[in-house]
Each structure stands twice: as structure tokens, then as C-alpha cells.
Amino acid sequence: MAEPPAARSAGGRWLGRVGALLVVAGLVLGAYVAWQVWGTNVVSQRTHRALVEDVRRAWAQEDGRASSGPVRTDRGRVSAIVRIPRFGDDYAVPLLEGTSEDVLAAGFGRFANGPAPGGKGNFAVAAHRVTHGEPLRGMPELAPGDEVVVETREWTYTYVLDSGGDDLTVPFTAGWVLDALPANPDGGVQPAQEPGQRLLTLTTCSELFHTDDRLVAFGHLESRERTAR
């Protein structure tokens, strides 16, 4: 028995509405992905530049006076500027205190359990590899011997990497990489096991899209000099 025309018409309208909703949902999802991948980069890169300028201006105003510590901004407390020559002469990203999502949207974040730049122990920092300015998108390009320059108000510290940017991948739960002297429980990549070192640890996502794994690179303090004004 043939289906009544009214029933066919109602079914067609229902399918049409479902199809329209799916199209709208796809457009919304596509817009969200585009914002995350490209939009946040534009906003965060502007934030990086603005914070670097703000911090340098604040440091210049403090010349001749005792340091008041990290510069307070509307994005957090900025303690240094990170430069990685491998990523180009114009590369300059603010280093903020902490590793919250808001902090990492504004630059590098320093893990609170480690020393300040130049200090003994493990100066460990994190940054996004994709979205939010992607400061460490080029992490796999880093090689042993590459420099990471950390500029503070008074001193500029030059760290040299001892491992490459893709030599070590760990799960995000691998807390040993933040220890004062990281010792790899699997016997793989790790810093030289000598006490009293001034170490650097870089961490970022291991993939360009969502992952629970992290790329980790280790380095050591090579030199320091007075920050030029």
C-alpha cells in the first residue's frame, strides 16, 4: 500500500530540518577549529609583542633602583623574555609565572617548583606547540647545541640544549622531568647526572593536535651577562 502524500511530505520536511541542522553544526565546528588553530595565534602573537614591549618599558623605568620582581600585567606576572635564535632574530616571547591556561595563552609559563632563570636546579618552562601563538611549534627542529636565551631585567642567561626537541616523548603524567635533577626511569634521555647544575627543561605537546604526550628537551646554563639597555 502506497504511503499517503501527507506522510511523505512530513517525513521529507523532517529530514530536511535534520540536514540543515547538521550543516549548521558543521559550520559552527569548522569555525571553532579555525579560531583555535589560526585565530588564537593572531591574538596571542599580538599579546606576546605587547607584553615584551611593556616589560622592557617597565625595566627601563626601574633602572638604578632595586628590582621589584616580575612585572605585573593584565595577563599575569612576567619575569623574563625568551629568545631562541633557531626560530629567527625576531623571536621574543614573554615568560610568565605559572602554567595555567591563561598564562600559556600569553607566552611561556614557568613551573613554580623550579628555580628562577639562572638558578641552581631545573628551570622548567612550558609553551604551546599549536594555537595561542605556538611559541614551540618548531620544537622538533631544535638540536643539541642550540641556544635558548632568557633575558631578565638584570641578567641575560644563555642555555645550551643537550638533547634535541624530539629526542624525548613522555606522557603528561611524567613528573620526573620537573625534578631538580631529572633522572629518566627508563634509562633514556636525561641530563648529566651531576648535582649542583643549572638546568633548563622545555616542554610542549608532542603533536600538532590534541595529545596527552609531551616533547621534552634538556639543556644547561652556558653563560650569563648583564642585560644591555
mmCIF file of C-alpha atoms in Angstrom, residues 30-216:
data_model
loop_
_atom_site.group_PDB
_atom_site.id
_atom_site.type_symbol
_atom_site.label_atom_id
_atom_site.label_comp_id
_atom_site.label_asym_id
_atom_site.label_seq_id
_atom_site.Cartn_x
_atom_site.Cartn_y
_atom_site.Cartn_z
ATOM 1 C CA GLY A 30 34.600 24.405 11.443
ATOM 2 C CA ALA A 31 34.574 27.989 12.696
ATOM 3 C CA TYR A 32 35.617 26.843 16.175
ATOM 4 C CA VAL A 33 38.510 24.774 14.803
ATOM 5 C CA ALA A 34 39.619 27.671 12.596
ATOM 6 C CA TRP A 35 39.547 30.006 15.598
ATOM 7 C CA GLN A 36 41.572 27.597 17.719
ATOM 8 C CA VAL A 37 44.177 26.926 15.029
ATOM 9 C CA TRP A 38 44.503 30.388 13.463
ATOM 10 C CA GLY A 39 42.501 32.948 15.407
ATOM 11 C CA THR A 40 44.138 32.328 18.766
ATOM 12 C CA ASN A 41 47.561 32.608 17.120
ATOM 13 C CA VAL A 42 46.845 36.099 15.804
ATOM 14 C CA VAL A 43 45.555 37.293 19.181
ATOM 15 C CA SER A 44 48.325 35.639 21.217
ATOM 16 C CA GLN A 45 51.141 36.810 18.953
ATOM 17 C CA ARG A 46 49.900 40.380 19.400
ATOM 18 C CA THR A 47 49.816 39.741 23.146
ATOM 19 C CA HIS A 48 53.405 38.427 23.051
ATOM 20 C CA ARG A 49 54.635 41.577 21.328
ATOM 21 C CA ALA A 50 52.691 43.875 23.641
ATOM 22 C CA LEU A 51 53.933 42.137 26.793
ATOM 23 C CA VAL A 52 57.544 42.201 25.606
ATOM 24 C CA GLU A 53 57.247 45.946 24.991
ATOM 25 C CA ASP A 54 55.527 46.520 28.343
ATOM 26 C CA VAL A 55 58.169 44.563 30.244
ATOM 27 C CA ARG A 56 61.104 46.295 28.590
ATOM 28 C CA ARG A 57 59.478 49.655 29.291
ATOM 29 C CA ALA A 58 58.974 48.715 32.946
ATOM 30 C CA TRP A 59 62.584 47.555 33.244
ATOM 31 C CA ALA A 60 63.837 50.811 31.755
ATOM 32 C CA GLN A 61 61.832 52.777 34.315
ATOM 33 C CA GLU A 62 63.392 50.724 37.128
ATOM 34 C CA ASP A 63 66.993 51.408 36.081
ATOM 35 C CA GLY A 64 69.039 52.483 39.078
ATOM 36 C CA ARG A 65 66.553 51.025 41.537
ATOM 37 C CA ALA A 66 66.309 47.623 43.157
ATOM 38 C CA SER A 67 64.289 45.135 41.141
ATOM 39 C CA SER A 68 60.685 44.815 42.237
ATOM 40 C CA GLY A 69 60.423 41.280 40.839
ATOM 41 C CA PRO A 70 58.185 40.115 37.987
ATOM 42 C CA VAL A 71 56.315 42.823 36.111
ATOM 43 C CA ARG A 72 52.593 42.664 36.818
ATOM 44 C CA THR A 73 50.411 42.803 33.702
ATOM 45 C CA ASP A 74 46.773 42.063 32.950
ATOM 46 C CA ARG A 75 47.887 38.657 31.627
ATOM 47 C CA GLY A 76 49.980 37.671 34.640
ATOM 48 C CA ARG A 77 53.410 38.264 36.159
ATOM 49 C CA VAL A 78 56.159 38.470 33.518
ATOM 50 C CA SER A 79 59.672 37.702 34.733
ATOM 51 C CA ALA A 80 61.704 37.360 31.531
ATOM 52 C CA ILE A 81 61.806 37.324 27.741
ATOM 53 C CA VAL A 82 62.719 34.103 25.928
ATOM 54 C CA ARG A 83 64.630 34.169 22.654
ATOM 55 C CA ILE A 84 65.521 31.086 20.599
ATOM 56 C CA PRO A 85 67.883 32.011 17.745
ATOM 57 C CA ARG A 86 66.935 28.853 15.820
ATOM 58 C CA PHE A 87 63.454 30.358 15.408
ATOM 59 C CA GLY A 88 64.664 33.660 13.951
ATOM 60 C CA ASP A 89 66.034 37.028 15.005
ATOM 61 C CA ASP A 90 62.568 38.447 15.720
ATOM 62 C CA TYR A 91 61.564 35.632 18.063
ATOM 63 C CA ALA A 92 60.853 37.073 21.522
ATOM 64 C CA VAL A 93 58.211 35.572 23.818
ATOM 65 C CA PRO A 94 57.357 36.656 27.375
ATOM 66 C CA LEU A 95 57.934 34.248 30.267
ATOM 67 C CA LEU A 96 55.176 34.345 32.880
ATOM 68 C CA GLU A 97 54.950 32.814 36.321
ATOM 69 C CA GLY A 98 52.856 29.636 36.495
ATOM 70 C CA THR A 99 51.468 27.279 33.867
ATOM 71 C CA SER A 100 47.717 27.923 33.866
ATOM 72 C CA GLU A 101 45.800 28.041 30.578
ATOM 73 C CA ASP A 102 45.607 31.845 30.816
ATOM 74 C CA VAL A 103 49.369 32.045 31.289
ATOM 75 C CA LEU A 104 50.154 29.702 28.394
ATOM 76 C CA ALA A 105 47.844 31.725 26.154
ATOM 77 C CA ALA A 106 50.176 34.690 26.770
ATOM 78 C CA GLY A 107 53.603 33.059 26.351
ATOM 79 C CA PHE A 108 55.915 30.663 28.157
ATOM 80 C CA GLY A 109 54.993 29.551 31.660
ATOM 81 C CA ARG A 110 57.471 28.717 34.427
ATOM 82 C CA PHE A 111 56.775 25.734 36.650
ATOM 83 C CA ALA A 112 56.556 27.057 40.197
ATOM 84 C CA ASN A 113 58.528 24.232 41.809
ATOM 85 C CA GLY A 114 61.726 25.140 39.944
ATOM 86 C CA PRO A 115 64.255 27.962 40.257
ATOM 87 C CA ALA A 116 64.097 31.326 38.555
ATOM 88 C CA PRO A 117 66.205 31.819 35.407
ATOM 89 C CA GLY A 118 69.872 31.165 36.120
ATOM 90 C CA GLY A 119 69.238 29.410 39.427
ATOM 91 C CA LYS A 120 70.574 26.066 40.564
ATOM 92 C CA GLY A 121 68.295 23.158 39.825
ATOM 93 C CA ASN A 122 65.833 22.679 36.994
ATOM 94 C CA PHE A 123 64.461 25.850 35.414
ATOM 95 C CA ALA A 124 61.481 24.244 33.652
ATOM 96 C CA VAL A 125 59.127 26.021 31.256
ATOM 97 C CA ALA A 126 56.175 25.079 29.068
ATOM 98 C CA ALA A 127 54.565 26.591 25.975
ATOM 99 C CA HIS A 128 52.013 25.705 23.339
ATOM 100 C CA ARG A 129 53.117 23.996 20.136
ATOM 101 C CA VAL A 130 49.928 24.859 18.265
ATOM 102 C CA THR A 131 47.329 27.601 18.946
ATOM 103 C CA HIS A 132 47.808 30.575 21.290
ATOM 104 C CA GLY A 133 50.850 31.910 19.447
ATOM 105 C CA GLU A 134 52.501 28.461 19.214
ATOM 106 C CA PRO A 135 55.882 29.504 20.730
ATOM 107 C CA LEU A 136 57.227 25.945 20.447
ATOM 108 C CA ARG A 137 55.734 24.878 17.121
ATOM 109 C CA GLY A 138 59.286 24.314 15.881
ATOM 110 C CA MET A 139 60.299 22.191 18.893
ATOM 111 C CA PRO A 140 61.236 19.152 16.724
ATOM 112 C CA GLU A 141 63.691 21.377 14.811
ATOM 113 C CA LEU A 142 65.747 22.090 17.932
ATOM 114 C CA ALA A 143 69.048 20.225 18.102
ATOM 115 C CA PRO A 144 71.766 19.720 20.711
ATOM 116 C CA GLY A 145 73.891 22.864 20.795
ATOM 117 C CA ASP A 146 71.016 25.243 20.036
ATOM 118 C CA GLU A 147 70.731 28.198 22.385
ATOM 119 C CA VAL A 148 67.808 29.365 24.496
ATOM 120 C CA VAL A 149 68.376 32.931 25.705
ATOM 121 C CA VAL A 150 66.456 34.120 28.759
ATOM 122 C CA GLU A 151 66.575 37.883 29.322
ATOM 123 C CA THR A 152 65.691 39.286 32.725
ATOM 124 C CA ARG A 153 65.904 42.866 33.940
ATOM 125 C CA GLU A 154 69.437 42.482 35.295
ATOM 126 C CA TRP A 155 70.899 39.393 33.618
ATOM 127 C CA THR A 156 70.701 37.573 30.308
ATOM 128 C CA TYR A 157 71.201 33.819 30.609
ATOM 129 C CA THR A 158 72.242 31.624 27.701
ATOM 130 C CA TYR A 159 71.314 27.966 27.945
ATOM 131 C CA VAL A 160 72.595 25.338 25.509
ATOM 132 C CA LEU A 161 70.485 22.300 24.682
ATOM 133 C CA ASP A 162 71.932 18.872 25.414
ATOM 134 C CA SER A 163 69.090 16.972 23.730
ATOM 135 C CA GLY A 164 67.040 17.611 20.616
ATOM 136 C CA GLY A 165 63.455 18.788 20.586
ATOM 137 C CA ASP A 166 62.054 15.422 19.511
ATOM 138 C CA ASP A 167 64.528 13.132 21.294
ATOM 139 C CA LEU A 168 62.209 12.503 24.238
ATOM 140 C CA THR A 169 58.437 11.977 24.346
ATOM 141 C CA VAL A 170 56.748 11.319 27.683
ATOM 142 C CA PRO A 171 53.161 11.133 28.961
ATOM 143 C CA PHE A 172 51.909 14.323 30.598
ATOM 144 C CA THR A 173 51.988 12.497 33.935
ATOM 145 C CA ALA A 174 55.798 12.087 33.812
ATOM 146 C CA GLY A 175 56.634 14.384 36.721
ATOM 147 C CA TRP A 176 60.285 13.317 36.821
ATOM 148 C CA VAL A 177 61.122 15.784 34.023
ATOM 149 C CA LEU A 178 60.439 18.603 36.512
ATOM 150 C CA ASP A 179 62.693 17.226 39.257
ATOM 151 C CA ALA A 180 65.708 19.278 40.348
ATOM 152 C CA LEU A 181 67.887 16.665 38.615
ATOM 153 C CA PRO A 182 65.667 14.737 36.197
ATOM 154 C CA ALA A 183 66.503 11.015 36.087
ATOM 155 C CA ASN A 184 64.764 9.007 33.380
ATOM 156 C CA PRO A 185 63.235 5.885 34.976
ATOM 157 C CA ASP A 186 63.511 4.124 31.612
ATOM 158 C CA GLY A 187 67.210 4.915 31.311
ATOM 159 C CA GLY A 188 66.738 7.039 28.190
ATOM 160 C CA VAL A 189 67.306 10.741 27.504
ATOM 161 C CA GLN A 190 68.141 12.733 30.639
ATOM 162 C CA PRO A 191 70.553 15.467 31.775
ATOM 163 C CA ALA A 192 74.029 14.585 33.001
ATOM 164 C CA GLN A 193 73.544 13.149 36.482
ATOM 165 C CA GLU A 194 75.729 15.650 38.323
ATOM 166 C CA PRO A 195 74.428 17.597 41.349
ATOM 167 C CA GLY A 196 74.502 21.384 41.522
ATOM 168 C CA GLN A 197 73.753 22.020 37.852
ATOM 169 C CA ARG A 198 71.757 24.927 36.453
ATOM 170 C CA LEU A 199 69.428 23.125 34.060
ATOM 171 C CA LEU A 200 66.756 24.085 31.552
ATOM 172 C CA THR A 201 63.775 21.924 30.599
ATOM 173 C CA LEU A 202 61.484 22.787 27.682
ATOM 174 C CA THR A 203 58.104 21.030 27.437
ATOM 175 C CA THR A 204 55.337 21.165 24.840
ATOM 176 C CA CYS A 205 52.733 18.936 23.184
ATOM 177 C CA SER A 206 54.184 16.105 21.099
ATOM 178 C CA GLU A 207 51.644 16.505 18.278
ATOM 179 C CA LEU A 208 50.136 19.481 16.489
ATOM 180 C CA PHE A 209 46.659 18.442 17.597
ATOM 181 C CA HIS A 210 45.347 17.142 20.901
ATOM 182 C CA THR A 211 47.609 14.675 22.655
ATOM 183 C CA ASP A 212 48.416 13.694 26.212
ATOM 184 C CA ASP A 213 52.098 13.209 25.376
ATOM 185 C CA ARG A 214 54.818 15.838 25.713
ATOM 186 C CA LEU A 215 58.070 16.597 23.926
ATOM 187 C CA VAL A 216 60.867 17.398 26.363
#
